[in-house]
PDB file of C-alpha atoms in Angstrom:
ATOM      1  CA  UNK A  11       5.803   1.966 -18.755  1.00 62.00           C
ATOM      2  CA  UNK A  12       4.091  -0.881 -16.859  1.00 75.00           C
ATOM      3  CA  UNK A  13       5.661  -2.126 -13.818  1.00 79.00           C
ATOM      4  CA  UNK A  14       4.253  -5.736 -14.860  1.00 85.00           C
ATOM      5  CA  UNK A  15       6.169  -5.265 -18.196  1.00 90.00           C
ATOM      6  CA  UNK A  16       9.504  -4.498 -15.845  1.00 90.00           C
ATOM      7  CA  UNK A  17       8.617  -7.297 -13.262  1.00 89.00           C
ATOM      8  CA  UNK A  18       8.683 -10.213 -16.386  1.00 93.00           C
ATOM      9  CA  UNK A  19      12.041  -8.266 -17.561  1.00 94.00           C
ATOM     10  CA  UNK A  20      13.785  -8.814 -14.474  1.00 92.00           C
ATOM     11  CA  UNK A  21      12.653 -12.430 -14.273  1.00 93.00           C
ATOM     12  CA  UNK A  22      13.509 -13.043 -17.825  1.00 96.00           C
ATOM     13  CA  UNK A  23      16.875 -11.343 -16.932  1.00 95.00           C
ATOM     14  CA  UNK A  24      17.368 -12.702 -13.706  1.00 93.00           C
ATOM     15  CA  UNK A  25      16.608 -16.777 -14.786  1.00 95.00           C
ATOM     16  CA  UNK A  26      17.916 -16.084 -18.740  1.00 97.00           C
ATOM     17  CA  UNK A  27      14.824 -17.952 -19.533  1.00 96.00           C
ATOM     18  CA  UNK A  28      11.482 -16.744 -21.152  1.00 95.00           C
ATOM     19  CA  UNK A  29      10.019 -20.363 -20.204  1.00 95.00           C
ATOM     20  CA  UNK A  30      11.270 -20.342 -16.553  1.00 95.00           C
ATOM     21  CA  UNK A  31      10.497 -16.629 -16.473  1.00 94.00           C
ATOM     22  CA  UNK A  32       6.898 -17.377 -17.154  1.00 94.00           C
ATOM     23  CA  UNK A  33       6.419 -19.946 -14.550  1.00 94.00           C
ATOM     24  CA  UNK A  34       7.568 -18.301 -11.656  1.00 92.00           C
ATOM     25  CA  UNK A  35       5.412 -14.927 -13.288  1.00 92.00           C
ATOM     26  CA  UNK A  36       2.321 -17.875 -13.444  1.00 92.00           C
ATOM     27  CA  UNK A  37       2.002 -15.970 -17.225  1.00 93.00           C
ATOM     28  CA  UNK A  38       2.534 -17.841 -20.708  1.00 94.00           C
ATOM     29  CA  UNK A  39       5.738 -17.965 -22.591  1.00 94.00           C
ATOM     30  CA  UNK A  40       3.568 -15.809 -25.698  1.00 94.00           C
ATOM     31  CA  UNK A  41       2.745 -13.212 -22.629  1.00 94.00           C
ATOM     32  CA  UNK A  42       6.494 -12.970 -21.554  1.00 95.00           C
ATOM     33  CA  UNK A  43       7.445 -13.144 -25.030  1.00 95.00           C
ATOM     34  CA  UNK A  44       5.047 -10.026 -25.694  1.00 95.00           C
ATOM     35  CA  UNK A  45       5.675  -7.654 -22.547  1.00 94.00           C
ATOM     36  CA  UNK A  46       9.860  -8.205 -23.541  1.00 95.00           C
ATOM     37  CA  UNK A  47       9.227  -7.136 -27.404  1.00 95.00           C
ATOM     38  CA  UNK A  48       6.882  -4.137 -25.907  1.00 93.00           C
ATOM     39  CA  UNK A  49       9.678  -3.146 -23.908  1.00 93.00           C
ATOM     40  CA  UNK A  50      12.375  -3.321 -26.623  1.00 94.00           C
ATOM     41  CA  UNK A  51      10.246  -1.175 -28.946  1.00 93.00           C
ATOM     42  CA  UNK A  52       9.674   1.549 -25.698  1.00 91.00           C
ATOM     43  CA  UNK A  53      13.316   1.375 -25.612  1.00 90.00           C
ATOM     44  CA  UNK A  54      14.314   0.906 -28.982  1.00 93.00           C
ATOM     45  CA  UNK A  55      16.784  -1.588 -28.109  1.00 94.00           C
ATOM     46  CA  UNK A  56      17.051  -5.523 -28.282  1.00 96.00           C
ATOM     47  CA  UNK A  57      17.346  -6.744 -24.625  1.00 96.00           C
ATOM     48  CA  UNK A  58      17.689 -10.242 -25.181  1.00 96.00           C
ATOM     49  CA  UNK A  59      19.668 -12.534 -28.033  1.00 95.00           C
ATOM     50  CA  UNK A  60      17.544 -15.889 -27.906  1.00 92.00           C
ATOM     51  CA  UNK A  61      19.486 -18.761 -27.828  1.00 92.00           C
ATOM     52  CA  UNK A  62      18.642 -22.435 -28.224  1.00 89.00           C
ATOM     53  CA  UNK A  63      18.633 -23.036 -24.161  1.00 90.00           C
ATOM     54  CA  UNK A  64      17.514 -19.719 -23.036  1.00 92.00           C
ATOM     55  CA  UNK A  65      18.549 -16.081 -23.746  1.00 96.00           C
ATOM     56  CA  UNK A  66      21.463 -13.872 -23.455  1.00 96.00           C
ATOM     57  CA  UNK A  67      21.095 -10.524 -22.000  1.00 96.00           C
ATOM     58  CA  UNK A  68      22.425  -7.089 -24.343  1.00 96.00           C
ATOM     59  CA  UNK A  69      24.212  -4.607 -23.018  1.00 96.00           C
ATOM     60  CA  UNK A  70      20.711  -2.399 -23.059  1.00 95.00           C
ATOM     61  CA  UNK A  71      19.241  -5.047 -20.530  1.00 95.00           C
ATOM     62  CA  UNK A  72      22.545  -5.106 -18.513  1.00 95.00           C
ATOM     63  CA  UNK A  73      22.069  -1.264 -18.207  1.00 93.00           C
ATOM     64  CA  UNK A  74      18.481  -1.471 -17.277  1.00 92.00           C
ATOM     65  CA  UNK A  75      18.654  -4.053 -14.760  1.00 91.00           C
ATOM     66  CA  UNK A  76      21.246  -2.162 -13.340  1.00 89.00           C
ATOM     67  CA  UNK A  77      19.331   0.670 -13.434  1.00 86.00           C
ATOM     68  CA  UNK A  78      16.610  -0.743 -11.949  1.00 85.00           C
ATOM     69  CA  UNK A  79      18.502  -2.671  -9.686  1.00 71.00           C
ATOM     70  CA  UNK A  80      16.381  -3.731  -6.679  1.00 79.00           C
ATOM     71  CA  UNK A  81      14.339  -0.966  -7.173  1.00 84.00           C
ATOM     72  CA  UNK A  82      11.565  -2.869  -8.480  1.00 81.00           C
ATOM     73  CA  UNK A  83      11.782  -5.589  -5.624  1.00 80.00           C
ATOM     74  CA  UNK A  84      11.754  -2.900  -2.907  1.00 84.00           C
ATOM     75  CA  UNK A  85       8.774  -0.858  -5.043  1.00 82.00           C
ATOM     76  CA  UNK A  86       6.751  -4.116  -4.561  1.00 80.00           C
ATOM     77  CA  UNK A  87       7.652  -4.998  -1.374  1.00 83.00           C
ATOM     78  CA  UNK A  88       6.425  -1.346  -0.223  1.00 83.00           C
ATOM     79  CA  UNK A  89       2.980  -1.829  -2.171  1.00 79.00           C
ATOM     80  CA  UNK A  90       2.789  -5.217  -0.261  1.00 78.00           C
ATOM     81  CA  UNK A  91       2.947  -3.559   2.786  1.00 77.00           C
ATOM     82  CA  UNK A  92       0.630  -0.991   1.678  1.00 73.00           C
ATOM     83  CA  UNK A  93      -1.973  -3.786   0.740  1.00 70.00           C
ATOM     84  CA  UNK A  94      -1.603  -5.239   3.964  1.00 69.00           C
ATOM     85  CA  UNK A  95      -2.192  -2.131   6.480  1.00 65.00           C
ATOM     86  CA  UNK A  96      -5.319  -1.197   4.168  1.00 57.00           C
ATOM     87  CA  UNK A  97      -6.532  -4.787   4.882  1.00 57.00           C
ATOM     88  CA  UNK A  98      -5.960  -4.500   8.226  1.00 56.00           C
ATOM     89  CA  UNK A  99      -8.198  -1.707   8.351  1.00 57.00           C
ATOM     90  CA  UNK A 100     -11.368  -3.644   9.986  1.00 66.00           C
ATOM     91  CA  UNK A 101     -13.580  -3.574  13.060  1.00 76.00           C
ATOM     92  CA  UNK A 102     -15.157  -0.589  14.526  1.00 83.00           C
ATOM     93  CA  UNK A 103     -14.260   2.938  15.433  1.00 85.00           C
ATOM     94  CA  UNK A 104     -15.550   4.274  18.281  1.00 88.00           C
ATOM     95  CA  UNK A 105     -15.843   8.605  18.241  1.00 89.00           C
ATOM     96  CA  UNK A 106     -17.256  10.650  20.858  1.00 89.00           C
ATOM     97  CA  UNK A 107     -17.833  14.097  20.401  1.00 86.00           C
ATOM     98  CA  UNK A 108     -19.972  17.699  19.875  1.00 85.00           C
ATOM     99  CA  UNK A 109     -22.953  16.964  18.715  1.00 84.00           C
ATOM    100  CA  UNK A 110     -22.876  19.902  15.929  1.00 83.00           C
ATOM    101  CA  UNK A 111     -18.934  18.266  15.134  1.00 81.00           C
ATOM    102  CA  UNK A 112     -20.402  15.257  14.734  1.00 83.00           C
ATOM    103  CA  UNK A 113     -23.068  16.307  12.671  1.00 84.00           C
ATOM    104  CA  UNK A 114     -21.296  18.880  10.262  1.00 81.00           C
ATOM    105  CA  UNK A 115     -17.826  17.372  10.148  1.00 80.00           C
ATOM    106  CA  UNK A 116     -17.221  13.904  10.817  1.00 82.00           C
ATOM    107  CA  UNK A 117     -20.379  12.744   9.249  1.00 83.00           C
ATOM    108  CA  UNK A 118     -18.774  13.699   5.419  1.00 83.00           C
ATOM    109  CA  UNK A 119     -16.350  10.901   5.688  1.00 79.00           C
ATOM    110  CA  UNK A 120     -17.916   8.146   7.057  1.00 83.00           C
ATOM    111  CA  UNK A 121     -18.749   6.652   3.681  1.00 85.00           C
ATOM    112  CA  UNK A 122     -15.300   6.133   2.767  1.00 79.00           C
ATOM    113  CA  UNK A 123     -14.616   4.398   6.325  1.00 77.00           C
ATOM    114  CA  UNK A 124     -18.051   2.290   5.760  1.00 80.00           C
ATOM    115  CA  UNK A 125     -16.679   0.900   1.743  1.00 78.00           C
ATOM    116  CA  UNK A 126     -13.124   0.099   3.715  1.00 74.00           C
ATOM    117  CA  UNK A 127     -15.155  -1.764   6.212  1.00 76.00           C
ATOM    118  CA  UNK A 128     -14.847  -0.149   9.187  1.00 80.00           C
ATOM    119  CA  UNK A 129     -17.999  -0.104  11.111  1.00 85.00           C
ATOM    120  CA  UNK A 130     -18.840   3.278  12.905  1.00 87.00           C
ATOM    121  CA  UNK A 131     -19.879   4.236  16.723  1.00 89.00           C
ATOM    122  CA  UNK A 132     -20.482   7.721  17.016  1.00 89.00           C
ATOM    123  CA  UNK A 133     -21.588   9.093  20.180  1.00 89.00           C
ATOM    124  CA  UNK A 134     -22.059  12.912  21.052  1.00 89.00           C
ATOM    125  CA  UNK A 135     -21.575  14.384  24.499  1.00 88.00           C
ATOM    126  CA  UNK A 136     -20.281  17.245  26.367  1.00 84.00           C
ATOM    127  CA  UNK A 137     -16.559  17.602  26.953  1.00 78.00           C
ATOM    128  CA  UNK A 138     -16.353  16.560  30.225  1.00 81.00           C
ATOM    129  CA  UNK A 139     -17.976  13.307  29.311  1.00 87.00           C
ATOM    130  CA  UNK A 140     -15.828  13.219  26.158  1.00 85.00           C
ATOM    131  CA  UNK A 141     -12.121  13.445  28.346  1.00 83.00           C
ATOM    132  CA  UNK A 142     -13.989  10.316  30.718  1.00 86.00           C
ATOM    133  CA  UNK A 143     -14.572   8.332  28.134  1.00 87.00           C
ATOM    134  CA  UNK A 144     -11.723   9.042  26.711  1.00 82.00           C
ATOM    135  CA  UNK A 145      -9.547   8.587  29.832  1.00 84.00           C
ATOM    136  CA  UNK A 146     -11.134   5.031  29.981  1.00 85.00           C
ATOM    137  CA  UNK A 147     -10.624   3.629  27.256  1.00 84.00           C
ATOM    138  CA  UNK A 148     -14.225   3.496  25.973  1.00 87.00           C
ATOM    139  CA  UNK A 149     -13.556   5.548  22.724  1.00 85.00           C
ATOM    140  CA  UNK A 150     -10.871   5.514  20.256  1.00 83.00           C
ATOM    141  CA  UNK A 151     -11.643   9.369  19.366  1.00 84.00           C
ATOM    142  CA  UNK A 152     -12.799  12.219  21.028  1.00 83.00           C
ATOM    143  CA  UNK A 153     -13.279  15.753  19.437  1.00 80.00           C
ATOM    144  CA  UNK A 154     -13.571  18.686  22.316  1.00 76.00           C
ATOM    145  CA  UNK A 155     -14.032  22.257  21.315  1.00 71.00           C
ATOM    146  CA  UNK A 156     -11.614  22.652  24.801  1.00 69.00           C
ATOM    147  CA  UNK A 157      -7.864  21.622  24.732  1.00 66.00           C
ATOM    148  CA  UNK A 158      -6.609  19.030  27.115  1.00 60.00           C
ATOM    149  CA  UNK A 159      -3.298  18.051  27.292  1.00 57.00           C
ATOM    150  CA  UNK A 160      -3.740  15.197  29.204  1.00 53.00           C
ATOM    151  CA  UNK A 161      -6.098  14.222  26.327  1.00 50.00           C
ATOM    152  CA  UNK A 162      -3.849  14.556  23.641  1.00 49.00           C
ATOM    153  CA  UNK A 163      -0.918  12.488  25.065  1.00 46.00           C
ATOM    154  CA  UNK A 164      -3.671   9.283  26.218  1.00 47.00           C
ATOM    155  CA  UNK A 165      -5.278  10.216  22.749  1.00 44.00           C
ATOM    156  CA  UNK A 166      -2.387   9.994  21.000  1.00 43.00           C
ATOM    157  CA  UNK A 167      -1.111   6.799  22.174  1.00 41.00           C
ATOM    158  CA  UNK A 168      -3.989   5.482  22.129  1.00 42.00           C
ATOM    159  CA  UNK A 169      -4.402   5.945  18.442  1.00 41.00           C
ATOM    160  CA  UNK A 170      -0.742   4.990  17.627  1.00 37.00           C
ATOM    161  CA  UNK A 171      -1.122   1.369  19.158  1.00 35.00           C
ATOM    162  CA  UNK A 172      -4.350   0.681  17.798  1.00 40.00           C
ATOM    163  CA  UNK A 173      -3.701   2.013  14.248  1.00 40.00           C
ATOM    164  CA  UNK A 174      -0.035   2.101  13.316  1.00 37.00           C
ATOM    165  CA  UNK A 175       1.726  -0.756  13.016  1.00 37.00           C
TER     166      UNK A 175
END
């Protein structure tokens, strides 16, 4: 079922109008026209009577839309958001760690942060150099064979208000 198909169904029920339906969509009447008859033969149901000024919903499109209720709004309103933190996703990140860490693990995915546009500083060092750096602010990610619990809370912040919204 295509959520583009349920999107011009809830216009077309919402506005009872295939023509008004299709200019707030920014689609033709024949392309509202078409994803409403491929919906009645999914369902096997008429949705809409036309009329001369509009349409009248069935009971089958009353139970949908109830059904789907805001469902559909709050589906795209989540995917929005979605779209939006993946744009954010920009700049540089800054790691500091093992060499041999570096090297053998965070090397693998740096192509899919390069095609997301992030640009990539990667800088080994020891662990003592790795907590300083750290501790000031000079890296957004450290990797330390050693455990430092001071680390982890700075680190963690750190990471929450530059990456989470």
């Amino acid at each position: 079922m295509s959520l583009v198909r349920l999107r011009t169904f809830v216009e077309v029920y919402r506005l009872r109008s295939i023509s008004g339906a299709a200019r707030s969509l920014a689609l033709t009447q024949s392309n509202v026209s078409q994803h409403i008859a491929g919906l009645e033969v999914a369902f096997g149901r008429t949705l809409f009577e036309r009329r001369s000024r509009g349409v009248e919903p069935t009971m089958a499109a009353d139970e949908l839309a109830q059904d789907l209720g805001d469902l559909l709004d709050r589906a795209e309103e989540a995917m929005g958001k979605a779209r939006a933190r993946s744009s954010d996703l920009a700049g540089v990140i800054r790691i500091i760690g093992h060499a041999d860490f570096i090297a053998e693990e965070i090397v693998q995915h740096l192509p899919s942060l390069i095609a997301a546009g992030m640009r990539v500083r990667l800088q080994p060092a020891h662990r003592d150099l790795v907590q300083q750096m750290l501790l000031e602010g000079h890296f957004d990610l450290g990797v330390s064979a050693i455990p430092s619990s001071t680390l982890v809370c700075t680190a963690k912040s750190s990471v929450t208000s530059r990456f989470m919204p």
